[in-house]
XYZ file of C-alpha atoms in Angstrom:
691
model
C 0.270 -0.222 0.051
C 1.867 2.991 -1.250
C 0.631 6.267 0.871
C 1.124 10.020 -0.459
C 0.701 12.943 1.154
C -1.833 15.469 -0.300
C -2.472 19.150 0.102
C -5.687 20.921 -0.387
C -5.909 24.258 -2.327
C -5.544 26.414 0.598
C -2.099 24.970 1.079
C -2.612 23.783 4.897
C -4.775 20.067 4.315
C -2.813 17.292 4.131
C -3.208 13.666 4.722
C -1.283 10.163 4.297
C -4.395 8.146 2.742
C -3.232 5.753 0.486
C -3.063 6.199 -3.287
C -3.671 3.575 -6.077
C -5.940 1.348 -4.023
C -7.979 -1.275 -6.082
C -11.774 -0.474 -6.827
C -14.065 -0.974 -4.357
C -17.116 -3.088 -5.340
C -20.561 -2.494 -3.534
C -20.855 -0.921 -0.397
C -22.887 2.106 -1.362
C -25.500 1.767 1.496
C -22.687 1.430 4.024
C -20.621 4.134 2.737
C -23.859 6.448 3.170
C -24.368 5.279 6.488
C -20.827 5.841 7.425
C -20.645 9.353 6.013
C -23.669 10.529 8.285
C -22.036 8.726 11.352
C -18.561 10.641 10.582
C -21.075 13.961 10.304
C -22.524 13.184 13.736
C -20.208 11.190 15.851
C -16.732 11.715 16.957
C -15.897 8.206 17.164
C -17.206 5.620 14.505
C -16.053 2.197 14.880
C -16.032 -0.118 11.945
C -16.391 -3.867 13.142
C -16.900 -7.227 11.528
C -15.026 -10.546 10.845
C -11.353 -10.983 9.439
C -11.469 -10.602 5.765
C -14.903 -8.532 5.313
C -13.081 -5.367 3.947
C -13.068 -3.304 7.197
C -9.862 -1.586 5.992
C -10.498 -1.110 2.330
C -14.220 0.209 3.131
C -13.184 2.681 5.872
C -10.229 4.123 3.544
C -13.233 4.675 0.828
C -15.314 6.218 3.619
C -12.490 8.624 4.694
C -11.579 9.513 1.183
C -15.052 10.477 0.621
C -15.376 12.877 3.411
C -11.858 14.214 3.793
C -12.608 17.341 2.157
C -14.872 18.501 5.250
C -11.469 18.286 7.301
C -9.479 21.459 6.922
C -6.397 19.365 8.549
C -6.831 16.300 6.211
C -7.363 12.780 6.612
C -4.562 10.318 8.155
C -4.285 6.778 8.745
C -2.569 4.816 11.346
C -1.627 1.176 10.370
C -1.640 -0.944 13.843
C -1.755 -4.338 12.806
C 1.872 -5.013 13.526
C 2.359 -3.151 16.389
C 2.211 -5.332 19.538
C 3.802 -2.906 22.542
C 0.554 -0.764 23.691
C 2.947 1.898 25.083
C 4.245 2.431 21.600
C 0.507 3.376 20.563
C 0.926 7.042 20.836
C 4.162 6.821 18.928
C 2.556 5.116 16.212
C -0.396 7.850 15.965
C 2.489 10.845 16.341
C 4.640 9.130 13.543
C 1.635 8.830 11.175
C 0.630 12.627 11.893
C 4.297 13.909 11.609
C 4.103 15.155 14.982
C 7.695 13.949 16.233
C 7.601 14.870 19.899
C 11.150 15.140 21.478
C 10.191 16.100 24.814
C 9.369 14.359 27.825
C 5.664 15.129 28.783
C 3.521 12.331 27.869
C 3.094 11.938 24.204
C -0.817 11.750 24.852
C -0.958 14.997 26.200
C 1.389 16.195 23.452
C -1.093 14.685 20.677
C -4.166 16.343 22.433
C -2.665 19.464 22.153
C -1.572 18.938 18.356
C -5.083 18.040 17.862
C -6.944 20.473 19.764
C -7.109 23.246 17.152
C -7.206 21.150 13.986
C -9.915 20.152 11.885
C -8.670 16.075 11.338
C -10.048 12.834 10.275
C -7.985 9.770 12.019
C -8.340 6.608 10.737
C -6.906 3.646 13.397
C -6.750 0.440 11.483
C -6.751 -2.997 12.948
C -7.276 -2.096 16.862
C -8.586 -5.301 18.259
C -5.184 -6.432 19.780
C -4.641 -3.066 21.379
C -8.540 -2.491 22.169
C -7.697 -1.234 25.844
C -5.130 1.102 24.997
C -6.869 2.506 22.099
C -9.736 2.943 23.869
C -7.768 5.219 26.710
C -5.868 7.150 23.815
C -9.065 7.870 21.689
C -10.748 9.113 24.783
C -8.097 11.366 25.919
C -7.615 12.928 22.449
C -11.594 13.514 21.927
C -11.883 15.034 25.139
C -9.244 17.838 24.217
C -10.010 17.940 20.394
C -13.489 18.919 19.568
C -12.585 18.927 15.577
C -11.065 15.322 15.783
C -12.933 12.544 14.008
C -12.129 8.853 14.645
C -12.893 5.889 12.110
C -11.745 2.836 13.606
C -11.541 -0.662 12.509
C -11.523 -3.472 14.833
C -13.381 -7.123 15.240
C -14.745 -5.585 18.673
C -16.247 -2.436 19.800
C -13.583 -0.006 21.691
C -16.461 0.860 24.325
C -15.843 4.645 24.458
C -18.518 7.008 25.383
C -20.180 8.265 22.246
C -19.030 5.512 20.039
C -21.322 4.747 17.272
C -20.880 1.160 16.001
C -21.354 -0.039 12.566
C -21.039 -3.727 11.538
C -19.791 -4.469 8.204
C -21.378 -7.661 6.697
C -20.392 -9.760 3.799
C -21.188 -8.719 0.476
C -24.598 -9.948 -0.718
C -24.856 -13.159 -3.368
C -28.131 -13.499 -5.411
C -29.581 -15.678 -7.725
C -30.490 -13.279 -10.317
C -28.619 -12.328 -13.618
C -26.470 -9.764 -11.875
C -25.784 -12.028 -8.750
C -25.205 -8.948 -6.382
C -21.954 -7.469 -5.456
C -20.070 -10.649 -4.073
C -20.417 -12.066 -7.712
C -19.437 -8.703 -9.279
C -16.510 -8.568 -6.956
C -15.499 -11.942 -7.816
C -15.984 -11.340 -11.564
C -13.856 -8.566 -11.425
C -10.899 -10.125 -9.786
C -11.278 -13.411 -11.771
C -10.782 -11.409 -14.965
C -7.845 -9.817 -13.690
C -6.497 -13.403 -13.131
C -7.586 -15.088 -16.143
C -7.898 -12.168 -18.998
C -10.966 -12.851 -21.351
C -12.917 -14.778 -18.046
C -16.632 -14.203 -18.921
C -19.804 -15.558 -17.429
C -22.337 -17.020 -19.466
C -25.552 -19.402 -19.064
C -23.320 -22.393 -18.780
C -21.274 -21.041 -15.829
C -23.469 -18.397 -13.871
C -24.823 -20.877 -11.545
C -21.594 -22.491 -10.289
C -20.260 -18.652 -9.983
C -23.177 -17.949 -7.770
C -22.540 -21.241 -6.022
C -19.098 -20.528 -5.381
C -19.586 -16.829 -4.190
C -22.163 -18.347 -1.952
C -20.062 -20.871 -0.503
C -17.376 -18.221 0.154
C -19.991 -16.611 2.132
C -19.551 -13.277 0.261
C -16.284 -12.619 2.100
C -14.206 -10.024 -0.099
C -10.927 -11.497 1.031
C -11.990 -15.379 0.062
C -13.521 -14.050 -3.044
C -10.223 -12.201 -4.160
C -8.119 -15.359 -3.193
C -10.493 -17.841 -5.208
C -10.096 -15.827 -8.367
C -6.553 -17.017 -9.399
C -7.709 -20.391 -8.670
C -9.561 -20.252 -12.235
C -6.064 -20.475 -13.567
C -5.883 -23.971 -12.905
C -9.322 -25.224 -12.342
C -12.727 -24.469 -14.251
C -15.282 -22.517 -12.002
C -17.675 -25.651 -11.812
C -14.603 -27.776 -10.464
C -13.296 -25.022 -8.035
C -17.471 -24.414 -6.775
C -17.440 -28.552 -6.764
C -14.237 -28.895 -4.594
C -15.553 -25.858 -2.116
C -19.007 -28.102 -1.788
C -17.025 -30.826 -0.601
C -14.833 -29.027 1.808
C -17.745 -27.524 3.398
C -19.720 -30.538 3.731
C -16.566 -31.997 5.690
C -16.460 -28.979 7.771
C -20.168 -29.076 8.633
C -19.505 -32.595 10.556
C -23.212 -32.839 11.830
C -26.857 -32.396 10.974
C -27.608 -28.770 10.322
C -24.479 -27.114 10.944
C -22.543 -24.827 8.730
C -19.118 -23.682 8.680
C -19.037 -19.875 10.341
C -17.583 -17.054 8.383
C -14.068 -17.637 10.263
C -13.849 -21.060 8.954
C -14.934 -20.085 5.609
C -12.183 -17.361 5.087
C -9.749 -19.995 6.822
C -10.872 -22.666 4.152
C -10.389 -20.259 1.494
C -6.988 -19.468 2.528
C -6.183 -23.069 3.189
C -7.257 -24.008 -0.452
C -5.142 -21.180 -1.751
C -2.186 -22.698 0.302
C -2.847 -26.251 -1.055
C -2.655 -24.663 -4.804
C 0.891 -23.474 -4.043
C 3.853 -25.342 -4.735
C 6.333 -26.417 -1.831
C 8.623 -23.378 -2.318
C 5.727 -21.113 -2.500
C 3.971 -22.436 0.690
C 7.675 -22.267 2.342
C 8.152 -18.886 1.177
C 4.657 -17.790 2.389
C 5.778 -19.057 5.851
C 8.623 -17.655 6.149
C 7.827 -14.269 4.816
C 5.132 -13.899 7.673
C 7.938 -13.046 10.143
C 8.195 -9.267 8.346
C 6.005 -6.749 10.216
C 5.981 -4.222 7.063
C 6.858 -4.308 3.655
C 10.104 -6.205 2.151
C 12.286 -6.036 -0.900
C 14.050 -9.224 -2.494
C 17.433 -8.880 -1.085
C 15.646 -8.755 2.159
C 13.809 -11.665 1.868
C 16.787 -13.547 0.113
C 18.633 -13.112 3.233
C 16.047 -13.939 5.656
C 14.230 -16.502 4.284
C 16.366 -18.437 1.777
C 17.350 -21.809 2.970
C 17.137 -25.528 2.484
C 14.816 -26.295 -0.378
C 14.373 -22.605 -1.086
C 17.490 -21.384 -2.893
C 17.646 -17.866 -2.984
C 18.510 -17.541 -6.656
C 14.800 -19.104 -6.716
C 13.106 -16.380 -4.665
C 12.566 -14.119 -7.332
C 10.384 -16.262 -9.198
C 8.545 -17.624 -6.196
C 7.520 -13.940 -5.242
C 6.363 -13.489 -8.618
C 4.115 -16.711 -8.385
C 2.527 -15.601 -4.825
C 1.600 -12.123 -6.643
C -0.146 -14.072 -8.902
C -2.225 -16.002 -6.499
C -2.878 -12.966 -4.609
C -0.982 -14.106 -1.307
C 1.543 -11.104 -1.828
C 0.809 -7.481 -2.821
C 3.410 -5.865 -5.020
C 4.237 -2.068 -4.846
C 6.661 -1.128 -7.650
C 7.916 -3.317 -9.968
C 11.523 -4.992 -11.049
C 14.069 -5.528 -8.698
C 12.892 -2.604 -6.438
C 9.262 -3.632 -5.772
C 8.376 -4.188 -2.465
C 5.826 -6.820 -1.086
C 3.666 -7.026 1.551
C 0.946 -9.029 3.244
C -2.669 -8.927 4.391
C -2.997 -9.356 7.906
C -5.101 -12.246 7.589
C -2.867 -14.083 4.873
C 0.403 -13.448 6.968
C -1.168 -14.772 10.294
C -2.070 -17.900 8.348
C 1.261 -17.894 7.396
C 2.806 -17.499 10.598
C 0.615 -20.513 11.988
C 2.468 -22.825 9.093
C 5.779 -21.220 10.299
C 5.191 -22.689 13.861
C 3.736 -26.129 12.332
C 7.185 -26.545 10.416
C 8.914 -25.712 13.426
C 10.825 -22.976 12.056
C 9.479 -19.836 13.974
C 12.653 -19.885 16.064
C 14.984 -19.556 13.400
C 13.325 -17.559 10.996
C 12.901 -14.994 13.784
C 16.602 -15.018 14.554
C 17.415 -14.720 11.316
C 14.962 -11.329 10.995
C 16.637 -10.170 13.882
C 20.098 -10.828 12.856
C 19.464 -9.367 9.557
C 18.266 -6.032 11.006
C 21.062 -5.845 13.165
C 23.280 -6.447 10.741
C 21.783 -3.273 8.743
C 21.885 -1.300 12.148
C 25.653 -2.165 12.229
C 26.150 -0.816 8.508
C 24.269 2.287 9.536
C 26.218 3.032 12.372
C 29.419 2.937 10.500
C 27.996 5.247 8.017
C 26.061 7.764 9.854
C 28.562 10.423 9.857
C 29.135 10.114 5.883
C 27.908 11.622 3.136
C 24.862 9.156 2.769
C 22.863 10.496 5.963
C 19.599 10.827 4.254
C 19.833 7.583 2.214
C 20.656 5.813 5.550
C 17.378 7.381 7.244
C 15.173 6.657 4.356
C 16.068 3.070 4.714
C 15.995 2.462 8.301
C 12.478 4.506 7.930
C 11.141 1.921 5.339
C 11.945 -0.805 7.899
C 10.861 0.813 10.832
C 8.002 -1.651 12.179
C 10.435 -4.506 11.282
C 13.200 -2.829 13.606
C 10.651 -3.072 16.590
C 9.727 -6.682 15.635
C 13.760 -7.240 16.134
C 13.897 -5.289 19.085
C 11.075 -6.764 21.240
C 12.313 -10.182 19.952
C 15.626 -9.560 21.489
C 14.347 -7.724 24.774
C 12.035 -10.982 25.004
C 14.659 -13.178 25.610
C 17.395 -12.583 28.520
C 19.958 -14.581 26.407
C 19.935 -11.955 23.476
C 20.101 -8.445 25.830
C 23.464 -7.703 24.084
C 21.465 -7.771 20.779
C 18.803 -5.171 22.076
C 21.757 -2.978 23.372
C 23.795 -3.236 19.962
C 20.513 -2.652 17.807
C 19.320 0.295 19.831
C 22.559 1.654 20.212
C 23.567 1.175 16.597
C 20.472 3.324 15.630
C 21.503 6.306 17.778
C 21.547 8.722 14.404
C 18.171 7.845 13.567
C 16.659 8.068 17.186
C 18.604 11.276 18.164
C 18.461 13.494 14.737
C 15.674 12.231 12.769
C 12.610 12.926 15.089
C 12.372 9.492 16.968
C 13.636 10.497 20.297
C 10.830 9.556 22.533
C 10.812 5.802 20.779
C 14.936 5.318 20.966
C 14.528 6.020 24.716
C 11.974 3.754 25.103
C 14.097 1.064 23.841
C 17.501 2.222 24.653
C 16.074 2.417 28.394
C 14.440 -1.093 28.287
C 17.659 -2.422 26.997
C 19.835 -0.811 29.364
C 17.812 -1.802 32.372
C 17.986 -5.721 30.901
C 22.042 -5.410 31.096
C 24.517 -5.734 33.515
C 28.139 -4.923 33.807
C 30.446 -3.426 31.421
C 30.025 -3.893 27.944
C 30.934 -1.764 24.364
C 27.619 -1.928 23.693
C 26.107 -0.673 26.808
C 28.721 2.475 26.609
C 27.060 3.076 22.927
C 23.399 2.735 24.281
C 24.021 5.080 27.145
C 25.863 7.689 25.165
C 22.765 7.541 22.909
C 20.428 7.923 25.547
C 22.342 10.765 26.945
C 22.138 12.507 23.623
C 18.410 12.232 23.606
C 17.947 13.506 26.892
C 19.963 16.328 26.127
C 17.679 16.980 23.023
C 14.675 16.850 25.578
C 16.308 19.097 28.464
C 16.320 16.310 30.590
C 19.847 17.070 31.806
C 19.735 14.776 34.835
C 18.993 11.896 32.818
C 21.937 13.049 30.621
C 24.047 13.194 33.684
C 22.899 9.386 34.281
C 24.202 8.397 30.930
C 27.551 9.920 31.645
C 28.071 8.010 34.679
C 26.906 4.691 32.816
C 29.667 5.563 30.159
C 32.243 6.570 32.881
C 31.678 3.249 34.337
C 33.062 1.284 31.306
C 36.428 0.365 30.628
C 35.810 0.445 26.566
C 37.912 2.973 25.240
C 35.647 5.247 23.789
C 33.686 5.470 27.458
C 35.909 8.481 28.491
C 35.190 10.532 25.383
C 31.242 9.562 25.440
C 30.819 10.723 29.094
C 32.987 13.845 28.620
C 31.043 14.865 25.945
C 27.625 14.388 27.755
C 29.136 16.222 30.822
C 29.992 19.244 28.434
C 27.072 19.667 26.868
C 25.067 19.234 30.070
C 27.032 22.325 31.643
C 26.802 24.381 28.521
C 22.641 23.964 28.632
C 22.903 24.782 32.141
C 24.808 28.171 31.260
C 28.248 26.902 32.457
C 29.877 27.541 29.404
C 33.150 28.162 30.522
C 33.280 25.120 32.122
C 31.749 23.023 29.134
C 34.671 24.472 26.853
C 37.325 23.612 29.413
C 35.823 19.736 29.215
C 35.629 19.921 25.312
C 39.196 21.419 24.682
C 40.590 18.510 26.702
C 38.671 15.885 24.584
C 41.106 13.923 21.987
C 38.373 11.849 20.106
C 39.823 9.628 17.293
C 37.669 9.620 13.982
C 39.402 6.789 12.623
C 38.079 4.510 15.312
C 34.658 5.282 14.094
C 31.150 4.852 16.132
C 31.255 7.301 18.999
C 34.840 8.449 18.774
C 33.914 9.879 14.772
C 30.653 11.281 16.202
C 32.008 13.110 18.988
C 35.133 14.323 17.035
C 32.454 16.180 14.555
C 29.900 16.876 17.449
C 32.360 18.812 19.952
C 33.317 21.715 17.550
C 29.710 22.440 17.410
C 29.134 22.195 21.003
C 32.451 24.378 21.720
C 31.447 26.706 19.231
C 27.872 27.059 20.709
C 29.654 27.748 23.925
C 31.641 30.554 22.769
C 28.814 32.134 21.627
C 26.956 32.213 24.922
C 30.273 33.394 26.552
C 30.416 36.471 23.632
C 33.539 35.342 22.059
C 31.906 35.334 18.592
C 35.054 35.343 16.590
C 36.416 32.367 18.068
C 32.848 30.509 17.665
C 32.962 31.804 13.851
C 35.956 29.771 13.435
C 35.211 27.073 15.117
C 31.468 26.893 13.353
C 33.295 27.121 9.917
C 35.826 24.624 11.157
C 32.943 22.470 11.777
C 31.093 22.964 8.563
C 34.402 22.394 6.703
C 35.062 18.979 8.089
C 31.644 18.040 7.296
C 31.394 19.118 3.740
C 34.509 17.070 2.995
C 32.751 13.936 3.543
C 29.195 15.073 2.612
C 27.957 14.684 6.173
C 25.112 17.285 6.465
C 23.685 16.891 10.192
C 26.740 18.692 11.718
C 27.528 20.673 8.853
C 23.863 22.378 9.700
C 24.620 22.774 13.110
C 27.838 24.467 12.195
C 25.740 26.920 10.083
C 23.089 27.368 13.102
C 26.258 28.351 15.339
C 27.460 30.533 12.280
C 24.353 32.316 12.231
C 24.203 32.963 15.727
C 27.691 34.313 15.732
C 27.349 36.394 12.745
C 24.415 37.983 14.620
C 26.308 38.976 17.212
C 28.595 40.805 14.680
C 26.051 42.426 13.415
C 25.939 40.622 10.073
C 22.448 39.955 9.984
C 21.991 39.163 6.269
C 24.801 36.707 6.463
C 23.295 34.887 9.843
C 19.746 34.830 8.026
C 21.701 32.945 4.979
C 23.360 30.353 7.193
C 19.988 29.764 9.336
C 17.967 29.065 5.897
C 21.241 26.657 4.903
C 20.819 25.000 8.271
C 16.917 24.296 7.902
C 17.441 23.095 4.024
C 20.102 20.577 5.457
C 18.175 18.794 8.173
C 14.813 19.185 6.692
C 15.378 15.996 4.939
C 16.315 14.339 8.054
C 12.864 15.606 10.047
C 14.934 17.038 12.776
C 12.249 19.084 14.279
C 13.946 20.066 17.414
C 16.973 21.327 15.440
C 14.957 23.046 12.761
C 12.598 24.881 15.835
C 16.270 26.202 16.847
C 16.875 27.268 13.222
C 13.847 29.488 13.025
C 14.625 31.093 15.917
C 17.971 32.264 14.837
C 15.970 33.171 11.350
C 13.521 35.166 13.223
C 16.453 37.002 15.115
C 18.068 37.614 11.935
C 15.182 38.836 9.529
C 14.252 41.141 12.419
C 17.735 42.835 12.345
C 17.666 42.953 8.738
C 14.464 45.500 9.051
C 11.688 42.784 8.235
C 9.724 42.815 11.633
C 6.389 41.298 10.042
C 8.227 38.436 8.503
C 10.458 37.749 11.504
C 6.954 37.706 13.843
C 5.446 35.196 11.397
C 8.703 33.081 11.680
C 8.667 33.345 15.226
C 4.846 31.739 15.170
C 6.137 29.089 12.673
C 8.737 28.290 15.728
C 6.702 28.115 18.417
C 4.182 25.899 16.685
C 7.086 23.359 16.527
C 8.035 23.710 19.667
C 4.647 23.391 21.257
C 4.483 20.219 19.381
C 8.030 18.899 19.710
C 9.590 19.252 23.117
C 11.614 21.772 25.716
C 11.385 25.353 24.040
C 14.985 25.980 23.390
C 16.073 22.814 25.117
C 15.916 24.663 28.380
C 18.818 26.828 27.782
C 18.632 30.075 29.490
C 20.550 32.084 27.066
C 18.211 30.985 23.932
C 15.405 31.673 26.166
C 16.350 34.964 26.703
C 17.340 35.425 23.295
C 14.045 34.630 21.946
C 12.153 36.776 24.426
C 14.279 39.840 23.757
C 13.721 39.185 19.867
C 9.743 39.047 20.479
C 9.942 42.370 22.844
C 11.772 44.322 19.801
C 9.017 43.086 17.476
C 6.052 43.900 19.237
C 7.833 47.342 19.928
C 8.392 47.665 15.927
C 5.208 46.235 14.740
C 2.848 47.132 17.989
C 0.737 44.336 19.648
C -1.998 44.146 17.065
C -0.051 43.795 14.105
C 2.896 41.515 15.969
C -0.164 39.386 17.166
C -1.596 39.083 13.744
C 1.563 38.130 12.142
C 2.562 35.724 14.959
C -0.654 33.800 14.924
C -0.608 33.453 11.063
C 2.431 31.716 11.598
C 1.334 29.351 14.470
C -1.605 28.431 12.133
C 0.939 27.602 9.043
C 1.632 23.947 9.156
C 5.215 22.821 9.960
C 6.063 21.756 6.457
C 4.444 24.874 4.977
C 6.257 26.716 7.530
C 9.937 25.486 6.607
C 9.113 25.820 3.162
C 8.133 29.776 3.994
C 11.259 29.936 6.036
C 13.674 28.630 3.396
C 12.076 30.442 0.306
C 10.255 33.310 1.774
C 6.638 32.196 -0.065
C-alpha cells in the first residue's frame, strides 16, 4: 500500500491516505451510513469478521469525506504494532508529530489536535483495544474538531462511540448476482483475462461465491484458482470441503472457518517452495524487498536464486501484494494471510530460527548504518531505516524478550543512535534504549554506546539529570571510547545549564579519534559544534565563528550534513552577535534546508528562532514575527522550548519584545498567529524560500 501526502487548495490540508487502491465493489449503502455517522459522531467504529473488507471500506469512507477536514485525513496502521506503550508513538509518526520532549505523548497529541479539523483512521485495533480506547478517549476530550474512524473486530467501548458492523457482500441468484458475484468476476478477469460469465457457468459462479459467504478476501483469493481449474470444479471442491467442515446435521461453517478454508485451499494450490516462502515471509512486520527476503528466508529447499520467481507466483495467487516493479519492488501481506503463514511457520518448527534470522539481518543493517551515519549518505540511510521501522520494532522486541539476547537489544538500539536522536524519533529511541539498558549488567562496549545514545536524546529533550546519569554509565565502563562519550555528555550538560566556560574546558581536553568510528567519530564532529555554541554564549563571537566554520568544512569534506547544519546554525548565532544579520539569515536557511530531509524538528525549531532574529535585524519585523509563530508551533508540539537553555530562551524573548515594539501588539499578534497556524512543512518552506 503506497501512501502519498496530499495538500488542499489552501495549502494547509494534508493527509496520508493510500494512493492507487483497487476499486471498491459495492458498499454503497454502508458508505452512505458511514458518511452520516462521521458527520454526527466523534468516534465511529467499523467492526466485522476478518476478511470482510473493513480496512478497504474505511479508507473509501475517509476518502469521500476528507474535504470536510481542513487538516486532512490520516491513516494509522496498527496491525503489526504489539507494544501498547508505542500506540501514541505510531499515531504521532503518522501525523508527522515527532515530539522530542518528556511530557506524556498522549497529552502532546491532544495539544496538537485540539485546534485542528482532522479525520484519524485507526486501522486494526482489536489487539490493542484497551490502549486504543484510552488514547481515543483522551484525544476526543481535548480536540473538538477531531473525528476518529476505527476498524476492529470488537467495539472500543468509548463514550459516544457509534458502531457499524460490516457484513459480507450479498450474493444473489439473479442475472447480476449481487456485489459478491460482481467482485469475484472483476478479480477473475484480472487473473484470467477474457473470463466471462454466461448461461453455462453463471450458476456455478453464484454457488462458489455463496460458498465463500460473500467475504471479499475469500473471493479475491479464489479468483486465481481459475488459472488451474474451471469454475465448476472450484465450486464442486468447495462444496466437498464445507460438507466436511459441517460435521453434523444442520451445522454450517462460520465465516471465520469459511475464510480459513479459502486461504487453506490457496495454500494447497501453492507449490512447496511457495508455501515455504509464504510461511517464512510472515515474519516481516512491514514491506520487504527481494534482497531482504533472500537474506532472511532462503535456505534448505528454498534457494536464494529461486526467490524472485517464487515471489512472482505468490503475487499471481494474491498471497503477496506488490508495490512497484522489478528489482526495486516491495511486497507485503494482508494481515489474515500473514497470520495463516505464521501458523504454518510454527507448524514447521521454523519460527525461532526465522525470527532469529530476521533479528540478525536487522542488527547487521543497523551496524552498517552505525558505520555510515557520519558520512555523505545520511539521508539515504535515514530513508532505508525508516522503511523498515516496523521490522526494527519486531527485532528489538524479540531481543528484549529473551534474556540471552540482551546484548543484541543493546547493540541494535545503540547502533540506531542517529535515527533516534537526529531524525525525530527521540521518544521511541529512549523507550527502547532504557529497556535494553535496564536488562543489561556489567561493562560492555554495547552498553556504552547505548548509554551515550540515550544521553544525546535526553540532552535534546532538556532532561539534564538523565543525561548526567548516562554520562555516569559511560564512565563506569572500560571501553576505550567510554571516557570520550562521558566527557562529551557532561560538557553538553554544562553548556545547557549556562556554565559555558566549564563546558569549553572539558571539550578542549577531549581527543576523540575519528579513525575508530562510532562514538569517537561522532564526538569528533559534535564537539566542535558544541564548543562553538558555548563560545557564542560566552560572547567569544570570533572564536565561535571560526569553530563553526571549521565544523562546516570538516563535514562538507565527507558530505555529512547533520553537523554541517549545526555549524551553519552556530555560525548564524555568531554572525548575529557580530552585526552581520544578512549573513546570519543565510546560514540559518542553509541549516534548515540541510536538516529538512532528516525531519530533525527540534533542531529546525532552533534554526527558526535564529532566522527570526536575523530577519528582524534586517528590517523585516512582520516576516520575523511570522517566523516566530512558525517556530513556536514546532516547539509546542516537539519538546522543551530552546532545549531549556537560559541564554537561548532569553534571546528569543528579547526578539519578541523588539518585534512588538516595532510592529505594535496588534500587528505582531496577527503575524505571529499566521505563523502559529501554518503547518510545519509549509512553515519550513516559507522560512527557506520566503513564499
